[in-house]
Tab-separated table of C-alpha atoms in Angstrom:
chain	number	residue	atom	x	y	z
A	25	MET	CA	272.945	-2.677	265.567
A	26	THR	CA	274.050	0.412	264.572
A	27	LYS	CA	271.840	3.531	265.241
A	28	LEU	CA	270.218	5.244	262.349
A	29	ARG	CA	271.853	8.512	262.490
A	30	LEU	CA	268.714	11.264	261.719
A	31	ALA	CA	269.482	14.867	261.312
A	32	ILE	CA	266.509	17.383	261.238
A	33	VAL	CA	266.695	20.922	260.172
A	34	ARG	CA	264.902	23.973	261.394
A	35	GLN	CA	266.449	27.227	261.317
A	36	LYS	CA	264.808	28.857	264.508
A	37	TYR	CA	263.236	26.469	267.302
A	38	ARG	CA	260.463	27.566	269.232
A	39	PRO	CA	258.570	25.160	271.364
A	40	ASP	CA	255.047	27.204	270.369
A	41	GLY	CA	255.638	26.689	266.437
A	42	GLY	CA	253.335	24.075	264.429
A	43	ALA	CA	256.512	22.782	262.920
A	44	GLU	CA	258.706	22.215	266.242
A	45	ARG	CA	255.353	20.460	267.935
A	46	PHE	CA	255.459	18.125	265.045
A	47	ILE	CA	258.959	17.602	265.356
A	48	SER	CA	259.314	17.290	269.207
A	49	ARG	CA	256.108	14.879	269.113
A	50	ALA	CA	258.265	12.789	266.365
A	51	LEU	CA	261.276	12.684	268.077
A	52	GLU	CA	259.665	12.100	271.403
A	53	ALA	CA	258.070	9.086	270.015
A	54	LEU	CA	260.843	8.113	268.098
A	55	ASP	CA	263.206	8.170	270.989
A	56	GLY	CA	262.778	4.369	271.828
A	57	GLU	CA	263.734	3.628	268.072
A	58	GLN	CA	267.232	2.932	267.083
A	59	LEU	CA	267.693	6.473	266.190
A	60	ASP	CA	270.645	9.045	267.074
A	61	LEU	CA	268.839	12.122	266.901
A	62	ASN	CA	270.552	15.315	265.422
A	63	ILE	CA	268.949	18.956	265.319
A	64	ILE	CA	270.668	21.365	263.117
A	65	THR	CA	269.395	24.822	264.014
A	66	ARG	CA	270.728	28.484	264.077
A	67	SER	CA	268.897	28.958	267.713
A	68	TRP	CA	267.318	26.586	270.127
A	69	GLN	CA	264.668	28.085	272.591
A	70	GLY	CA	263.531	25.486	275.349
A	71	THR	CA	264.857	22.565	277.192
A	72	PRO	CA	265.926	19.848	274.296
A	73	ASN	CA	266.140	16.103	275.185
A	74	PRO	CA	269.562	15.562	276.579
A	75	ALA	CA	269.725	12.592	274.177
A	76	TRP	CA	269.427	14.779	271.502
A	77	HIS	CA	272.481	16.275	269.855
A	78	LEU	CA	272.419	19.861	268.886
A	79	HIS	CA	274.334	21.575	265.728
A	80	ILE	CA	274.168	25.276	266.137
A	81	CYS	CA	274.892	27.225	262.624
A	82	ASN	CA	274.277	30.435	263.172
A	83	PRO	CA	276.412	32.693	260.326
A	84	ALA	CA	276.134	36.508	260.116
A	85	LYS	CA	272.967	37.458	258.880
A	86	PHE	CA	272.098	40.961	257.114
A	87	GLY	CA	268.316	41.147	256.483
A	88	ARG	CA	265.992	38.047	255.182
A	89	VAL	CA	267.676	36.428	252.157
A	90	SER	CA	271.361	36.912	253.641
A	91	ARG	CA	269.330	35.004	256.760
A	92	GLU	CA	267.910	32.322	254.463
A	93	ARG	CA	270.688	31.786	252.139
A	94	GLY	CA	273.469	31.881	255.052
A	95	PHE	CA	271.465	29.025	257.270
A	96	ALA	CA	271.148	27.138	254.005
A	97	ARG	CA	274.923	27.306	253.183
A	98	ALA	CA	275.917	26.675	256.880
A	99	ALA	CA	273.360	23.735	257.363
A	100	ARG	CA	273.989	21.683	254.177
A	101	ALA	CA	277.892	22.250	255.141
A	102	CYS	CA	276.992	20.723	258.528
A	103	TRP	CA	275.131	17.780	257.338
A	104	GLU	CA	278.026	16.853	254.303
A	105	ARG	CA	280.423	17.056	257.592
A	106	GLU	CA	279.069	14.724	259.393
A	107	LYS	CA	277.580	12.363	256.820
A	108	PHE	CA	274.305	11.814	258.647
A	109	ASP	CA	272.108	8.604	257.277
A	110	ILE	CA	268.829	10.876	256.731
A	111	VAL	CA	268.731	14.416	256.455
A	112	GLN	CA	265.200	15.902	257.280
A	113	SER	CA	264.627	19.421	256.446
A	114	HIS	CA	262.160	21.602	257.413
A	115	GLU	CA	263.600	24.381	255.817
A	116	ARG	CA	263.626	25.042	251.887
A	117	ILE	CA	267.196	23.669	251.104
A	118	ALA	CA	268.215	21.719	248.365
A	119	GLY	CA	270.557	18.350	249.353
A	120	CYS	CA	268.276	17.163	251.716
A	121	ASP	CA	266.849	13.465	251.612
A	122	ILE	CA	263.262	14.238	253.154
A	123	PHE	CA	261.681	17.616	253.208
A	124	ARG	CA	258.736	18.276	255.446
A	125	ALA	CA	256.632	21.092	253.752
A	126	GLY	CA	255.114	22.298	257.012
A	127	ASP	CA	254.544	25.723	255.650
A	128	GLY	CA	252.945	24.143	252.212
A	129	VAL	CA	254.152	25.962	248.829
A	130	HIS	CA	255.086	29.403	248.624
A	131	ARG	CA	253.464	30.265	245.389
A	132	VAL	CA	249.840	29.209	246.461
A	133	TRP	CA	250.351	31.616	249.749
A	134	LEU	CA	251.163	34.188	247.645
A	135	GLU	CA	248.297	33.502	245.122
A	136	GLN	CA	246.144	33.429	248.134
A	137	ARG	CA	247.496	36.563	250.046
A	138	ALA	CA	247.390	38.500	246.300
A	139	ARG	CA	243.089	38.079	247.123
A	140	ILE	CA	243.223	40.639	250.119
A	141	VAL	CA	246.300	43.089	249.576
A	142	SER	CA	246.292	46.195	247.552
A	143	PRO	CA	247.485	46.304	244.037
A	144	TRP	CA	250.790	47.863	245.237
A	145	GLN	CA	251.201	45.310	248.004
A	146	ARG	CA	251.071	42.690	244.918
A	147	LEU	CA	253.330	44.301	242.813
A	148	SER	CA	255.843	44.743	245.865
A	149	ALA	CA	255.538	40.940	246.740
A	150	SER	CA	256.414	40.131	242.892
A	151	LEU	CA	259.667	42.489	242.842
A	152	SER	CA	260.447	41.253	246.653
A	153	PRO	CA	264.194	39.889	246.814
A	154	TYR	CA	263.028	37.486	249.569
A	155	HIS	CA	259.809	36.043	247.697
A	156	ARG	CA	261.871	35.599	244.694
A	157	TYR	CA	264.745	33.610	246.982
A	158	VAL	CA	262.249	31.659	248.619
A	159	LEU	CA	260.356	30.612	245.232
A	160	GLN	CA	264.177	29.582	243.568
A	161	ALA	CA	265.053	27.725	246.810
A	162	GLU	CA	261.661	25.939	246.727
A	163	ALA	CA	262.164	24.985	243.156
A	164	GLU	CA	265.864	23.930	243.284
A	165	MET	CA	264.780	21.821	246.496
A	166	PHE	CA	261.821	20.033	244.823
A	167	ASN	CA	263.910	19.470	241.651
A	168	ALA	CA	267.154	18.264	243.179
A	169	ALA	CA	267.855	14.719	242.340
A	170	SER	CA	269.012	14.044	246.083
A	171	LEU	CA	265.260	14.433	247.006
A	172	LYS	CA	263.846	11.247	247.859
A	173	ALA	CA	260.503	11.679	249.901
A	174	VAL	CA	258.428	14.675	250.800
A	175	ILE	CA	256.573	14.810	253.785
A	176	CYS	CA	253.070	16.460	253.675
A	177	ASN	CA	250.629	16.999	256.690
A	178	SER	CA	247.548	17.063	254.073
A	179	GLU	CA	246.201	16.243	250.980
A	180	MET	CA	245.689	19.662	250.159
A	181	VAL	CA	249.472	20.302	250.244
A	182	LYS	CA	249.979	17.373	248.042
A	183	GLN	CA	248.138	18.267	245.361
A	184	ASP	CA	249.526	22.185	245.328
A	185	ILE	CA	252.839	20.490	245.006
A	186	LEU	CA	251.823	18.301	242.244
A	187	ARG	CA	250.496	20.870	240.671
A	188	HIS	CA	253.577	23.441	240.653
A	189	PHE	CA	256.386	21.036	240.433
A	190	THR	CA	257.613	18.071	238.051
A	191	LEU	CA	257.791	15.561	241.254
A	192	ASP	CA	256.852	12.187	240.921
A	193	ALA	CA	253.655	11.363	243.202
A	194	SER	CA	255.095	8.270	244.776
A	195	LYS	CA	257.838	10.272	246.604
A	196	ILE	CA	255.031	12.614	248.465
A	197	HIS	CA	253.613	11.280	251.794
A	198	VAL	CA	250.875	12.651	253.462
A	199	ILE	CA	251.553	12.067	257.404
A	200	TYR	CA	249.337	14.027	259.515
A	201	ASN	CA	250.490	15.731	262.559
A	202	ALA	CA	250.181	14.005	265.983
A	203	ILE	CA	247.738	15.110	268.758
A	204	ASP	CA	247.701	13.918	272.315
A	205	SER	CA	243.896	13.319	273.042
A	206	GLN	CA	244.618	12.219	276.782
A	207	ARG	CA	246.382	15.396	277.126
A	208	PHE	CA	243.796	17.629	274.993
A	209	GLN	CA	240.666	17.130	277.059
A	210	PRO	CA	236.968	18.356	276.987
A	211	ALA	CA	236.408	20.876	279.367
A	212	THR	CA	234.486	19.766	282.441
A	213	GLU	CA	231.318	21.959	283.735
A	214	ALA	CA	233.861	23.291	286.238
A	215	GLN	CA	236.338	23.925	284.176
A	216	ARG	CA	234.654	26.033	281.588
A	217	TYR	CA	232.780	27.882	284.049
A	218	ALA	CA	235.867	28.949	285.645
A	219	MET	CA	237.625	30.256	282.717
A	220	ARG	CA	234.555	32.190	281.536
A	221	GLN	CA	234.521	34.098	284.792
A	222	GLN	CA	238.228	34.717	284.172
A	223	LEU	CA	237.463	36.321	280.997
A	224	THR	CA	234.033	37.914	281.958
A	225	LEU	CA	232.399	35.898	279.454
A	226	PRO	CA	228.445	35.479	280.195
A	227	GLN	CA	227.985	31.470	281.048
A	228	ASP	CA	224.892	31.016	278.687
A	229	ALA	CA	227.206	33.040	275.545
A	230	THR	CA	228.190	30.811	272.336
A	231	VAL	CA	231.750	31.484	272.631
A	232	MET	CA	234.361	30.863	269.672
A	233	ILE	CA	237.913	30.653	269.825
A	234	TYR	CA	240.578	31.901	267.380
A	235	VAL	CA	244.096	30.603	267.833
A	236	GLY	CA	247.361	31.900	265.707
A	237	SER	CA	249.806	34.652	265.501
A	238	GLY	CA	249.889	36.437	261.986
A	239	PHE	CA	246.142	37.875	261.924
A	240	GLU	CA	246.390	38.328	258.209
A	241	ARG	CA	246.807	34.911	257.227
A	242	LYS	CA	244.771	33.031	259.626
A	243	GLY	CA	241.942	35.039	258.885
A	244	LEU	CA	241.280	37.396	261.932
A	245	LYS	CA	239.428	40.243	259.997
A	246	ALA	CA	236.853	37.821	258.117
A	247	ALA	CA	236.288	36.098	261.754
A	248	ILE	CA	235.644	39.408	263.275
A	249	GLU	CA	233.757	40.309	259.818
A	250	ALA	CA	231.357	37.179	260.033
A	251	LEU	CA	231.111	37.356	264.237
A	252	ALA	CA	229.661	40.653	264.179
A	253	HIS	CA	226.711	40.050	262.601
A	254	SER	CA	225.828	37.307	265.462
A	255	ASP	CA	225.526	37.393	269.359
A	256	ARG	CA	228.503	35.044	269.504
A	257	TYR	CA	231.793	35.847	271.491
A	258	LEU	CA	235.307	35.513	270.131
A	259	VAL	CA	238.470	34.807	272.607
A	260	VAL	CA	241.409	35.792	270.083
A	261	VAL	CA	244.678	33.540	271.318
A	262	GLY	CA	247.780	34.957	269.714
A	263	GLN	CA	249.687	38.255	268.870
A	264	ASP	CA	250.361	40.470	265.675
A	265	LYS	CA	252.138	43.577	265.371
A	266	GLN	CA	248.964	45.038	263.511
A	267	LEU	CA	246.701	44.326	266.649
A	268	SER	CA	245.364	47.740	267.462
A	269	ARG	CA	243.759	47.772	263.578
A	270	TYR	CA	241.869	44.849	264.513
A	271	GLN	CA	240.635	46.057	267.756
A	272	GLN	CA	239.403	49.084	265.881
A	273	LEU	CA	237.659	46.776	263.267
A	274	ALA	CA	235.935	45.181	265.941
A	275	ASN	CA	234.904	48.756	267.550
A	276	GLN	CA	233.580	50.123	264.147
A	277	LEU	CA	231.509	46.880	263.797
A	278	ASN	CA	230.019	47.262	267.327
A	279	CYS	CA	231.446	43.749	268.490
A	280	LEU	CA	234.410	44.976	270.621
A	281	ASP	CA	232.501	43.753	273.603
A	282	ARG	CA	232.121	40.742	272.752
A	283	LEU	CA	235.906	39.767	271.718
A	284	ARG	CA	238.731	39.074	274.130
A	285	PHE	CA	242.097	39.634	273.033
A	286	VAL	CA	244.256	37.419	275.613
A	287	GLY	CA	247.840	37.359	273.723
A	288	VAL	CA	250.044	34.525	273.152
A	289	GLN	CA	249.530	31.521	275.967
A	290	GLN	CA	252.123	28.812	276.853
A	291	ASP	CA	249.034	26.661	277.509
A	292	VAL	CA	246.112	26.987	275.417
A	293	GLN	CA	243.702	24.188	276.397
A	294	PRO	CA	242.330	26.741	279.452
A	295	TYR	CA	241.456	28.906	276.798
A	296	TYR	CA	239.497	25.831	274.361
A	297	HIS	CA	237.540	24.997	277.505
A	298	THR	CA	236.107	28.717	277.523
A	299	ALA	CA	234.850	27.658	273.989
A	300	ASP	CA	231.954	25.655	272.349
A	301	ALA	CA	233.589	25.960	268.680
A	302	LEU	CA	237.170	27.113	267.020
A	303	LEU	CA	236.857	29.743	264.359
A	304	LEU	CA	239.592	29.688	261.837
A	305	PRO	CA	238.945	31.240	258.319
A	306	THR	CA	242.560	30.965	257.465
A	307	LEU	CA	243.923	32.021	253.955
A	308	TYR	CA	246.579	29.368	253.702
A	309	ASP	CA	247.492	26.786	256.164
A	310	PRO	CA	248.591	23.257	255.470
A	311	PHE	CA	247.353	21.781	258.689
A	312	PRO	CA	247.269	23.700	261.825
A	313	ASN	CA	248.015	22.053	265.234
A	314	VAL	CA	245.289	24.248	266.729
A	315	VAL	CA	242.565	22.237	264.549
A	316	LEU	CA	243.469	18.972	265.918
A	317	GLU	CA	243.906	20.520	269.767
A	318	ALA	CA	240.186	21.917	269.222
A	319	MET	CA	238.725	18.859	267.865
A	320	ALA	CA	240.523	17.061	270.778
A	321	CYS	CA	238.746	19.162	273.376
A	322	GLY	CA	235.569	18.636	271.820
A	323	LEU	CA	235.078	21.431	269.877
A	324	ALA	CA	233.177	21.906	266.365
A	325	VAL	CA	235.790	23.672	263.948
A	326	ILE	CA	235.003	26.427	261.226
A	327	THR	CA	237.674	26.609	259.125
A	328	SER	CA	238.550	27.436	255.189
A	329	THR	CA	239.027	25.412	251.968
A	330	GLY	CA	242.762	26.502	252.472
A	331	CYS	CA	243.243	24.955	255.285
A	332	GLY	CA	244.272	21.399	255.349
A	333	GLY	CA	242.556	20.781	258.368
A	334	ALA	CA	239.176	21.065	256.470
A	335	GLU	CA	240.161	17.367	255.150
A	336	PHE	CA	239.099	16.085	258.637
A	337	ILE	CA	235.802	17.993	258.573
A	338	GLN	CA	232.455	17.098	257.207
A	339	ALA	CA	229.960	20.040	256.942
A	340	GLY	CA	227.446	19.583	260.005
A	341	GLN	CA	229.025	17.000	261.231
A	342	GLU	CA	232.397	17.880	262.868
A	343	GLY	CA	232.086	21.986	262.000
A	344	PHE	CA	231.842	23.308	258.567
A	345	VAL	CA	234.149	24.590	255.844
A	346	CYS	CA	233.792	27.542	253.443
A	347	ASP	CA	236.252	30.154	251.503
A	348	ALA	CA	238.102	32.113	253.632
A	349	LEU	CA	236.843	35.435	252.227
A	350	ASP	CA	233.124	34.216	252.176
A	351	ILE	CA	231.882	36.229	255.076
A	352	LYS	CA	228.187	35.266	254.451
A	353	ALA	CA	229.192	31.473	254.591
A	354	LEU	CA	231.250	32.137	257.898
A	355	ASN	CA	228.439	33.841	259.643
A	356	ASP	CA	225.882	30.978	258.619
A	357	ALA	CA	228.329	28.569	259.961
A	358	ILE	CA	228.800	30.859	263.441
A	359	VAL	CA	225.006	31.157	263.579
A	360	ALA	CA	224.702	26.955	262.761
A	361	THR	CA	227.107	26.152	265.516
A	362	PRO	CA	225.354	25.355	268.685
A	363	ALA	CA	226.761	25.897	272.443
A	364	LEU	CA	227.978	22.702	273.854
A	365	SER	CA	225.512	23.007	276.660
A	366	GLN	CA	222.739	22.944	274.194
A	367	ASN	CA	223.897	20.118	271.592
A	368	SER	CA	227.470	18.388	271.961
A	369	ALA	CA	226.989	16.025	269.202
A	370	MET	CA	229.459	18.473	266.491
A	371	GLY	CA	231.935	18.093	269.380
A	372	GLU	CA	232.005	14.954	269.963
A	373	ALA	CA	232.071	13.616	266.484
A	374	ALA	CA	235.454	16.149	266.494
A	375	ARG	CA	236.801	14.405	269.326
A	376	ARG	CA	236.019	11.157	267.569
A	377	ARG	CA	237.795	12.067	264.589
A	378	ILE	CA	241.055	12.852	265.765
A	379	GLU	CA	241.483	9.915	268.364
A	380	PRO	CA	243.284	7.518	265.993
A	381	PHE	CA	246.031	10.305	265.365
A	382	GLY	CA	248.366	9.849	268.465
A	383	PRO	CA	252.298	10.003	268.788
A	384	GLN	CA	252.627	6.332	267.857
A	385	ARG	CA	251.038	6.502	264.600
A	386	LEU	CA	253.313	9.300	263.499
A	387	ALA	CA	256.497	7.435	265.034
A	388	GLN	CA	255.446	4.577	263.005
A	389	SER	CA	254.707	6.207	259.948
A	390	LEU	CA	257.922	8.019	260.148
A	391	THR	CA	260.134	4.795	260.888
A	392	SER	CA	258.484	3.269	257.634
A	393	LEU	CA	259.493	6.294	255.597
A	394	TYR	CA	262.952	6.342	256.883
A	395	GLN	CA	263.371	2.666	256.226
A	396	GLN	CA	262.129	3.455	252.618
A	397	VAL	CA	264.509	6.007	252.234
A	398	LEU	CA	267.129	3.757	253.427
A	399	LYS	CA	266.527	1.474	250.857
A	400	ALA	CA	266.178	3.518	248.163
A	401	SER	CA	269.803	5.260	249.136
């Protein structure tokens, strides 16, 4: 039996990125199948599996539009030359067989961002050559006759696509990300004690954790504002060029002493182990892996209606969901979420909710989708 030659397109492969974790979990789960795995990328960080074939497409770039357009052309030339059986792109490039909408719909992100930026920034975004390029590339890709399937990691993104593009709903497949609930486990008492000592957090405090880089989109401002009117602590994992602005905000709201900024972490699990709940009032997030990881670690989740992860949360059971900018509702949720040492029912419900979504389920979903796409060809 000849192997199916699958090409996965991702411009910049960073092991800590959400899309990359989807790719690596999928590829590792699919590895035993009859697949010849190829990655088309500009640069790969980390150590790829020696069985995967890397195709480096790194044309010269002179700014963001040139970077996107240049990679799109080079990637398309590569897959046309190689004649792969299936091309699955994680970038907005017309001509692929399957597109994974891991970043959601760009227009919806711009609509959400418009809620928090100044009129000048809104005007600037509407005139930006980069945003115009992305909107055009997205439309060309969704309208391309060659597009056979779209993978969404949430029902929210599927509805966003149907609202903005004339794509047949039967082409859109919701395949949730995988989570290894054997690897991500709730903290033991000893683990929680040790990590809280390390971060100088009171052992009896109720601690929230925020995980994400790009603080504007992920809602750190709202998280700090909501937390300020409580006695809760917050551990912030991630980085942002405007870090000092968020520290100043916390200082103005007299809660800086209850925040711990710990930067990007290669292994986030010990930080989940310090916490009682995940706080992620993100403006627009198709389905962040951190929601699954936190739930696997037995944490309740407080997130927003603009987060695909909200699909896994019923109010008061696995956590709470509210508008990303509703500070009062966020504060109510923070106050209503108990410390795990007092009541672990929400954390236990959260872990039960994600347990079925292991790597094997993801592999089966993808394999069956690839078979459908091949038949359609």
